[in-house]
mmCIF file of C-alpha atoms and ligand atoms in Angstrom:
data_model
loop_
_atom_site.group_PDB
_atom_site.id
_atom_site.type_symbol
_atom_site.label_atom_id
_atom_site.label_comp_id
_atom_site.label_asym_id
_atom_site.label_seq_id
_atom_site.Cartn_x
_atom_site.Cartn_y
_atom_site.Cartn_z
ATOM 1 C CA UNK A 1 -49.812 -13.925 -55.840
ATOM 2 C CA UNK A 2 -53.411 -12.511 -54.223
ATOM 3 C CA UNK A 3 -52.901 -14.367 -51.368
ATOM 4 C CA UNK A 4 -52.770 -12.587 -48.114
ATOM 5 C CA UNK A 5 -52.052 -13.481 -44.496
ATOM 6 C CA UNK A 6 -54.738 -11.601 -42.655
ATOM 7 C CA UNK A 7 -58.381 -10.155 -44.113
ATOM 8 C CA UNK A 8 -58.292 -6.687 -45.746
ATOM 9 C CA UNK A 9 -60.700 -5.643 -43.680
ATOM 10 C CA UNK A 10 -58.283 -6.479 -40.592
ATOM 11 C CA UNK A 11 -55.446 -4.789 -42.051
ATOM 12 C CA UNK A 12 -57.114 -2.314 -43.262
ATOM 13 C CA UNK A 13 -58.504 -1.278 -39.002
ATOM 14 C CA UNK A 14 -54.684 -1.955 -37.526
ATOM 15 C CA UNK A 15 -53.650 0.672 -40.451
ATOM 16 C CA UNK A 16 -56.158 3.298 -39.248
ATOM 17 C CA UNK A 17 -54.963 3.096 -35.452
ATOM 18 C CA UNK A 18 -51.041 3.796 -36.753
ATOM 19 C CA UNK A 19 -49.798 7.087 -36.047
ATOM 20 C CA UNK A 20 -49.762 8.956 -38.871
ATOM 21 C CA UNK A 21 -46.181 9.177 -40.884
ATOM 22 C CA UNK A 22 -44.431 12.595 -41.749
ATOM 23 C CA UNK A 23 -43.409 13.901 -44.838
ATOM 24 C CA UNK A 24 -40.186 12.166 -44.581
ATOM 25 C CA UNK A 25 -41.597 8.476 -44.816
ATOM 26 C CA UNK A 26 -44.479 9.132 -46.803
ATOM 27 C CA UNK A 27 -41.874 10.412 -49.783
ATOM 28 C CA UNK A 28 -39.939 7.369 -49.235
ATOM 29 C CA UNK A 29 -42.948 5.225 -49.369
ATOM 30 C CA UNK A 30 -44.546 7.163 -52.980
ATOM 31 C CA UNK A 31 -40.533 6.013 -54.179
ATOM 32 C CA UNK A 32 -40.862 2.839 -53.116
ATOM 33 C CA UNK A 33 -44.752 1.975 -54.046
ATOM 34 C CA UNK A 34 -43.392 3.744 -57.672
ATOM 35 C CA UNK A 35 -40.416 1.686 -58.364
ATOM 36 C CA UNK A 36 -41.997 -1.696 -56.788
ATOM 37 C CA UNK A 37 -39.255 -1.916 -53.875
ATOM 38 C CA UNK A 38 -40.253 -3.951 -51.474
ATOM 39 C CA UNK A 39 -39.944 -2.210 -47.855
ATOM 40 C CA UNK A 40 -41.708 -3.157 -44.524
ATOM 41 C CA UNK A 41 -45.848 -2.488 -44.410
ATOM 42 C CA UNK A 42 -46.917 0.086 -41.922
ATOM 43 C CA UNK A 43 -47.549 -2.490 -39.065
ATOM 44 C CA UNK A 44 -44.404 -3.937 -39.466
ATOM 45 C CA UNK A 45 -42.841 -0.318 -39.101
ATOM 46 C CA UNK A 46 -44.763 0.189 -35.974
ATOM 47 C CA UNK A 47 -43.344 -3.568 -34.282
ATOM 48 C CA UNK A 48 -39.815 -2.410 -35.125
ATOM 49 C CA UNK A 49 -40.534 0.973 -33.154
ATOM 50 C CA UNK A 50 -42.270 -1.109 -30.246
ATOM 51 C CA UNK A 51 -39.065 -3.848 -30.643
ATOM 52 C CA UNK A 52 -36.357 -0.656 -30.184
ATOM 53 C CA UNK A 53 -38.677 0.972 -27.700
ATOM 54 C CA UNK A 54 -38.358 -2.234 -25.497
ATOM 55 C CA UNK A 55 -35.075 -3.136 -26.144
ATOM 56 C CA UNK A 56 -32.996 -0.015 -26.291
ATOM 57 C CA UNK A 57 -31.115 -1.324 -28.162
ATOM 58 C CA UNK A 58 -27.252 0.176 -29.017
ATOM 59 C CA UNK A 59 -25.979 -1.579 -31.850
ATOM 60 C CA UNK A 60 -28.830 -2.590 -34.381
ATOM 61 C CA UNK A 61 -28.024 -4.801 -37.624
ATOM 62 C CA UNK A 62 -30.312 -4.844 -40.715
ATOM 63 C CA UNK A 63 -29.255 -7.165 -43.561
ATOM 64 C CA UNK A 64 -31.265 -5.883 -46.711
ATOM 65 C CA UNK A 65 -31.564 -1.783 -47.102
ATOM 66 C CA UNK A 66 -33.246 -1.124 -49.982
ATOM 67 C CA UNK A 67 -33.718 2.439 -50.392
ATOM 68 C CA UNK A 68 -33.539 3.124 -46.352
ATOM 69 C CA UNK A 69 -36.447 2.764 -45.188
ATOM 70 C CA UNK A 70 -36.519 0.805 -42.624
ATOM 71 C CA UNK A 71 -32.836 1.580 -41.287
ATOM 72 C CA UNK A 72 -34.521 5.240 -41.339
ATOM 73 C CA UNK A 73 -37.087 4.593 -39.107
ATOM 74 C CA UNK A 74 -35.425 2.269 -36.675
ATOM 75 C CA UNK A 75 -32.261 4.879 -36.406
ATOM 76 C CA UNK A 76 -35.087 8.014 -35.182
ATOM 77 C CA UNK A 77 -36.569 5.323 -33.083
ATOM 78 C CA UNK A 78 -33.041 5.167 -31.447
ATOM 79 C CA UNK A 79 -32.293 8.461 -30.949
ATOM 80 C CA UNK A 80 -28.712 7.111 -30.210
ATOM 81 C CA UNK A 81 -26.443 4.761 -31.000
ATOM 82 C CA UNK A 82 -25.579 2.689 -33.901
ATOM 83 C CA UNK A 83 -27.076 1.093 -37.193
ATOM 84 C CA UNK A 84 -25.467 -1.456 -39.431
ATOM 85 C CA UNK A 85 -26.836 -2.155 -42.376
ATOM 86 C CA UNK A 86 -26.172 -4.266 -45.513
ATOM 87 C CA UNK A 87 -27.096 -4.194 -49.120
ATOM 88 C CA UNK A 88 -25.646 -5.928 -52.560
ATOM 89 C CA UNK A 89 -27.288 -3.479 -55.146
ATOM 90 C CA UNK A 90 -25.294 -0.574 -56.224
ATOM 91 C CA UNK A 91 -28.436 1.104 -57.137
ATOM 92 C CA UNK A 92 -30.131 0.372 -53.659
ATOM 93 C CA UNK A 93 -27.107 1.115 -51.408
ATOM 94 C CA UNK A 94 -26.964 4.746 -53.822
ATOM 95 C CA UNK A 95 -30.717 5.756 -52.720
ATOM 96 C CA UNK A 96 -29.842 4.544 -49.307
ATOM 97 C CA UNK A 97 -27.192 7.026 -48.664
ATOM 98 C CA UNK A 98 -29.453 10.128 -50.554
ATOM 99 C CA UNK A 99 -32.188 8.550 -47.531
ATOM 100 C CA UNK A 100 -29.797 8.873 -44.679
ATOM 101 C CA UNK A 101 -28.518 12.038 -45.688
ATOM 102 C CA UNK A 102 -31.628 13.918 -45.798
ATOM 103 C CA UNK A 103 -32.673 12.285 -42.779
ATOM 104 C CA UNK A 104 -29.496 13.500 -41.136
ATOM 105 C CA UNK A 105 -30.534 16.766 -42.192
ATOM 106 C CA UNK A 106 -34.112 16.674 -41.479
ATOM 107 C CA UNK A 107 -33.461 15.457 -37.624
ATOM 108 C CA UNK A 108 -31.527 16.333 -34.571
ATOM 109 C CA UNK A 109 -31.969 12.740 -32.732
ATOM 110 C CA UNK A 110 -31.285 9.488 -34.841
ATOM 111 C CA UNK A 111 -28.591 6.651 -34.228
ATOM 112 C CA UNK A 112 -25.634 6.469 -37.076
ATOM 113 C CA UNK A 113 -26.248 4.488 -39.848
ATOM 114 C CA UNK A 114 -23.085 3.045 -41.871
ATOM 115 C CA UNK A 115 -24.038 1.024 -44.712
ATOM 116 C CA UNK A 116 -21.839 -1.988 -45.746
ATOM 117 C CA UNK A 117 -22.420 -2.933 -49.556
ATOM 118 C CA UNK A 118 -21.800 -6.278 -50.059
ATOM 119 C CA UNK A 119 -22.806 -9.926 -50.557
ATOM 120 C CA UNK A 120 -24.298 -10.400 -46.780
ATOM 121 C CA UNK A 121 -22.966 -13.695 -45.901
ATOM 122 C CA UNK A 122 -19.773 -12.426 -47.316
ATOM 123 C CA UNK A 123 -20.269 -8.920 -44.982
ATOM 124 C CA UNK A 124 -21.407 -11.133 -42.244
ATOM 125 C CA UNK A 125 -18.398 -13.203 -41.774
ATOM 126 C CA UNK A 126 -16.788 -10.092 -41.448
ATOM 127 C CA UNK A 127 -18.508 -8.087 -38.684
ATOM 128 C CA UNK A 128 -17.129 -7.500 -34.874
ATOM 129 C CA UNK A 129 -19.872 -8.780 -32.618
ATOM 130 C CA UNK A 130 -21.594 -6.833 -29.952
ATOM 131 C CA UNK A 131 -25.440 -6.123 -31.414
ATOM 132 C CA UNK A 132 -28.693 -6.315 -29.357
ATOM 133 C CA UNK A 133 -30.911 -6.372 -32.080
ATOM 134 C CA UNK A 134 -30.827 -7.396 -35.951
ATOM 135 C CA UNK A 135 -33.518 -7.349 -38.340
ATOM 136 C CA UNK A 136 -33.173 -9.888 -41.311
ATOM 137 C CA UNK A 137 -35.192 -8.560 -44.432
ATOM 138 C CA UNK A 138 -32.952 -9.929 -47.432
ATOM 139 C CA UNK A 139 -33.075 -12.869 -49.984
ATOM 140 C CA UNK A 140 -35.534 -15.274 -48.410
ATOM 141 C CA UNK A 141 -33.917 -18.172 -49.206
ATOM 142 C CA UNK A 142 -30.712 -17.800 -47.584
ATOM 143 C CA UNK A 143 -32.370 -16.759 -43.996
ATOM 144 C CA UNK A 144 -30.718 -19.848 -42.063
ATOM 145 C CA UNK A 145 -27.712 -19.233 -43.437
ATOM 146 C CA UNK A 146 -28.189 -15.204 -42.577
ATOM 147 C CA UNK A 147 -29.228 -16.680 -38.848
ATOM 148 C CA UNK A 148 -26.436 -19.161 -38.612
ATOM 149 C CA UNK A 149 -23.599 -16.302 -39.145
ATOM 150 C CA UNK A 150 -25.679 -13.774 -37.088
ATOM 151 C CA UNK A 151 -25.853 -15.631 -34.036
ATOM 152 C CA UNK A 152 -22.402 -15.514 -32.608
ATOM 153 C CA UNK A 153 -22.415 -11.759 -33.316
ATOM 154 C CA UNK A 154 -25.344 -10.946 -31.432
ATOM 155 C CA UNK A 155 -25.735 -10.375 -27.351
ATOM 156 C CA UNK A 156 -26.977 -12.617 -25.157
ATOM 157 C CA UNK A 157 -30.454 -11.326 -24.299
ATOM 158 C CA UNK A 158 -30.544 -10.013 -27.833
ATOM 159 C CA UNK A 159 -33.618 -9.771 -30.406
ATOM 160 C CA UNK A 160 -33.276 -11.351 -33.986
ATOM 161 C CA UNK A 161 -36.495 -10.110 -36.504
ATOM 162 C CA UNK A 162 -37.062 -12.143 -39.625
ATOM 163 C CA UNK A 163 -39.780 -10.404 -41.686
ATOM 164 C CA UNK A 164 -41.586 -11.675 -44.808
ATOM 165 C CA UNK A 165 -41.594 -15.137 -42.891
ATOM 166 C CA UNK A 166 -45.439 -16.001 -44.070
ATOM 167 C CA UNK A 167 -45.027 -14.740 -47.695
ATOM 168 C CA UNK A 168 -48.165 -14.084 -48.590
ATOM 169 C CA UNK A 169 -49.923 -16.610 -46.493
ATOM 170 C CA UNK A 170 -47.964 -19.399 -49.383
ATOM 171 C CA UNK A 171 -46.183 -21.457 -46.170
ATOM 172 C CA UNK A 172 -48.834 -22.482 -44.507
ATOM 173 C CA UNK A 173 -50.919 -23.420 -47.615
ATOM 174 C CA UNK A 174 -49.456 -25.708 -50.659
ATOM 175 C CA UNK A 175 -52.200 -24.691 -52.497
ATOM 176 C CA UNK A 176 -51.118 -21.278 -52.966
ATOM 177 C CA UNK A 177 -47.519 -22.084 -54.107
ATOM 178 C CA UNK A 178 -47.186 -21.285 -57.572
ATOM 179 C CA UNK A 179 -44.404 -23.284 -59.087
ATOM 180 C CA UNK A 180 -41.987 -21.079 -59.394
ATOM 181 C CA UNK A 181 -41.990 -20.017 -55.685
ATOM 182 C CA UNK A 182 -41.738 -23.523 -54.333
ATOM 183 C CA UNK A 183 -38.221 -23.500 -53.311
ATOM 184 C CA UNK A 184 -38.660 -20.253 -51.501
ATOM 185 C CA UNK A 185 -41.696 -21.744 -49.493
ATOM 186 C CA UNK A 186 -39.791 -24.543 -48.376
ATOM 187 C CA UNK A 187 -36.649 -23.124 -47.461
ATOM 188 C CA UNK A 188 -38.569 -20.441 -45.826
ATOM 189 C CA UNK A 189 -40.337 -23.728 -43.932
ATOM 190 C CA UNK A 190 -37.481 -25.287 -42.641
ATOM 191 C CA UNK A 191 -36.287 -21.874 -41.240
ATOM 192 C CA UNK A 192 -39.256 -21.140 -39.427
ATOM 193 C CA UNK A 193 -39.037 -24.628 -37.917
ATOM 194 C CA UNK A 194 -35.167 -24.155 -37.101
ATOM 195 C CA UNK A 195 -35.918 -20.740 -35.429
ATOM 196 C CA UNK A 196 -38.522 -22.566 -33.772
ATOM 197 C CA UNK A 197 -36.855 -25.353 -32.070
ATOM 198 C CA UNK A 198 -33.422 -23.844 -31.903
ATOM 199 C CA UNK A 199 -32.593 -24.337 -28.248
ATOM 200 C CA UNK A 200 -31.013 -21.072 -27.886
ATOM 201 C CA UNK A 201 -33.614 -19.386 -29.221
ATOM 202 C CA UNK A 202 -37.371 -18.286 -28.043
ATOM 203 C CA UNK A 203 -39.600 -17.702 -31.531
ATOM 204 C CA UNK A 204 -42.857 -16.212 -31.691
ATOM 205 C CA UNK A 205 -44.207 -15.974 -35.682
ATOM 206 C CA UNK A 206 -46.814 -13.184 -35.832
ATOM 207 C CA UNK A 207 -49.522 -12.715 -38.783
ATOM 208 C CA UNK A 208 -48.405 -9.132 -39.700
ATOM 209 C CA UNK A 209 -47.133 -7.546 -42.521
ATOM 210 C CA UNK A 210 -46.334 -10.301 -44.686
ATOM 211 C CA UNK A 211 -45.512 -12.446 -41.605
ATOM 212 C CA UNK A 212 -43.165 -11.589 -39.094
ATOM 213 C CA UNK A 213 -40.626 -13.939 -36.600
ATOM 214 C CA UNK A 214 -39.093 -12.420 -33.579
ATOM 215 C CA UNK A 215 -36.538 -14.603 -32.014
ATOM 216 C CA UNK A 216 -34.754 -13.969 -28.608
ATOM 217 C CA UNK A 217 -31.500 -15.285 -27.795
ATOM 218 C CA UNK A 218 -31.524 -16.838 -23.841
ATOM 219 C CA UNK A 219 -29.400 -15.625 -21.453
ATOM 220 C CA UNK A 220 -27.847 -19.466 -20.559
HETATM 221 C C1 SAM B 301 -37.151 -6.319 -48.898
HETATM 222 S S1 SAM B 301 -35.816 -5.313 -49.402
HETATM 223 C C2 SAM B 301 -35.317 -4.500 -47.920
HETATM 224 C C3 SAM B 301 -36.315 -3.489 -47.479
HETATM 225 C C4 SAM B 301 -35.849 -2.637 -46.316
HETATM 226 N N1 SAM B 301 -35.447 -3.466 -45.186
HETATM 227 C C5 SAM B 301 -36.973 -1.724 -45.887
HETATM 228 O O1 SAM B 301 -37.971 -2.235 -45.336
HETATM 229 O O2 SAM B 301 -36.899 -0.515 -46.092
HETATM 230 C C6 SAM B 301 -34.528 -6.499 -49.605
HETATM 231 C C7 SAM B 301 -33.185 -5.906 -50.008
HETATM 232 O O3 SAM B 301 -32.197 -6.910 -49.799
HETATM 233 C C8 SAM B 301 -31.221 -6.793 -50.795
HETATM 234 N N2 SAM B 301 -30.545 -8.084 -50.921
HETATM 235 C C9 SAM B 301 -31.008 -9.209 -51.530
HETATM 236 N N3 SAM B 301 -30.108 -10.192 -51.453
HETATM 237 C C10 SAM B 301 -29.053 -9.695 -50.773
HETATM 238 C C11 SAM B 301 -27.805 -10.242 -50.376
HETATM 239 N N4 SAM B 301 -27.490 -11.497 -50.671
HETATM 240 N N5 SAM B 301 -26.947 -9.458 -49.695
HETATM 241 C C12 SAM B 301 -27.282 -8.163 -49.367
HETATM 242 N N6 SAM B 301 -28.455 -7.596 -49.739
HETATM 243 C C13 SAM B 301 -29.329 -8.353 -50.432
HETATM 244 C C14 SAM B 301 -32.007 -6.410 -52.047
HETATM 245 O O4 SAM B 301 -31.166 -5.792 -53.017
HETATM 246 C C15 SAM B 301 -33.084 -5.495 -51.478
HETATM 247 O O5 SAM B 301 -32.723 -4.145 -51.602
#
């Protein structure tokens, strides 16, 4: 799929204006961009640090790992605290803990990251609540179900992020669904319209990365 949410030309300018990433992430992201794991793109990154920046946020939950990335980034963004995060591949959750380790090694500040292996709706049903922020970056057809179970475990006044939301520009355009994506597309839909008009919920869906949601949970 070509299809892209914003111009190249675009991305390419709010890529320039990043800070520029140290040795640490830059290895992770030659891994990654060799093996074809998906982690967040560089603007993406950069929200999550402006998100925990913001929020200061104690408790963080991230369903999806992959190699670490992401949990990486947001833990030295916290300097403090704690990280959560889940993944169901043995292989993943492996690199993940080589990640944290070196990043434990490589830096004095950075929250604590425990990774849960596991199905996450199965991990999910399982957690104690208390979080202020959780980032949802796992199989993108089960991200109302991900939603429904992380609600209840997340702070009033908390931040839910759902990334990959546009997919490649495919939900707002049937004519760039290839067949074998359709389900995704329109399960992805309906979530964006549920995290839309969820009356607990305030959504904003921003054209970054591969499309980003950020949801806040009112204070009733
Ligand atoms: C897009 S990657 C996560 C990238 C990571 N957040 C980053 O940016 O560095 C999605 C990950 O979710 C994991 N995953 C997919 N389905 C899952 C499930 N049902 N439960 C837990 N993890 C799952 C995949 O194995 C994969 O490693």
């Amino acid at each position: 799929m070509e299809a892209k949410i914003v111009e190249k030309q675009v991305e390419a300018y709010i890529r320039q204006l990043l800070p520029e990433r140290d040795a640490f992430f830059a290895a992770l992201e030659q891994t990654a961009e060799i093996s074809y794991i998906p982690i967040v793109q560089p603007e993406v990154a950069q929200f999550l640090r402006l998100m925990i920046a913001l929020k200061k946020p104690v408790r963080v939950l991230e369903i999806g790992t992959a190699i670490g990335y992401s949990a990486s980034l947001m833990a030295l963004a916290m300097q403090a605290g704690e990280i959560d995060t889940i993944e169901l591949s043995d292989e993943m959750a492996a690199a993940a803990q080589t990640t944290f380790q070196k990043m434990e090694q490589s830096f004095e500040r950075h929250a604590s990251v425990r990774l849960i292996k596991g199905e996450a709706k199965t991990v999910l049903e399982a957690l104690d609540a208390g979080y202020d922020m959780v980032f949802i970056d796992a199989a993108k057809s089960h991200y109302k179900a991900y939603l429904n179970l992380v609600m209840p475990l997340v702070n009033a006044g908390g931040l839910i992020i759902s990334d990959n939301v546009l997919y490649k520009g495919t939900v707002a355009d049937d004519a760039l669904v290839p067949k074998k994506h359709k389900t995704i597309v329109k399960r992805m839909r309906e979530y964006l319209t549920y995290i839309s008009t969820h009356p607990s919920l305030t959504t904003s869906v921003l054209s970054i990365g591969d499309g980003v949601a950020l949801s806040y949970i009112k204070e009733e």
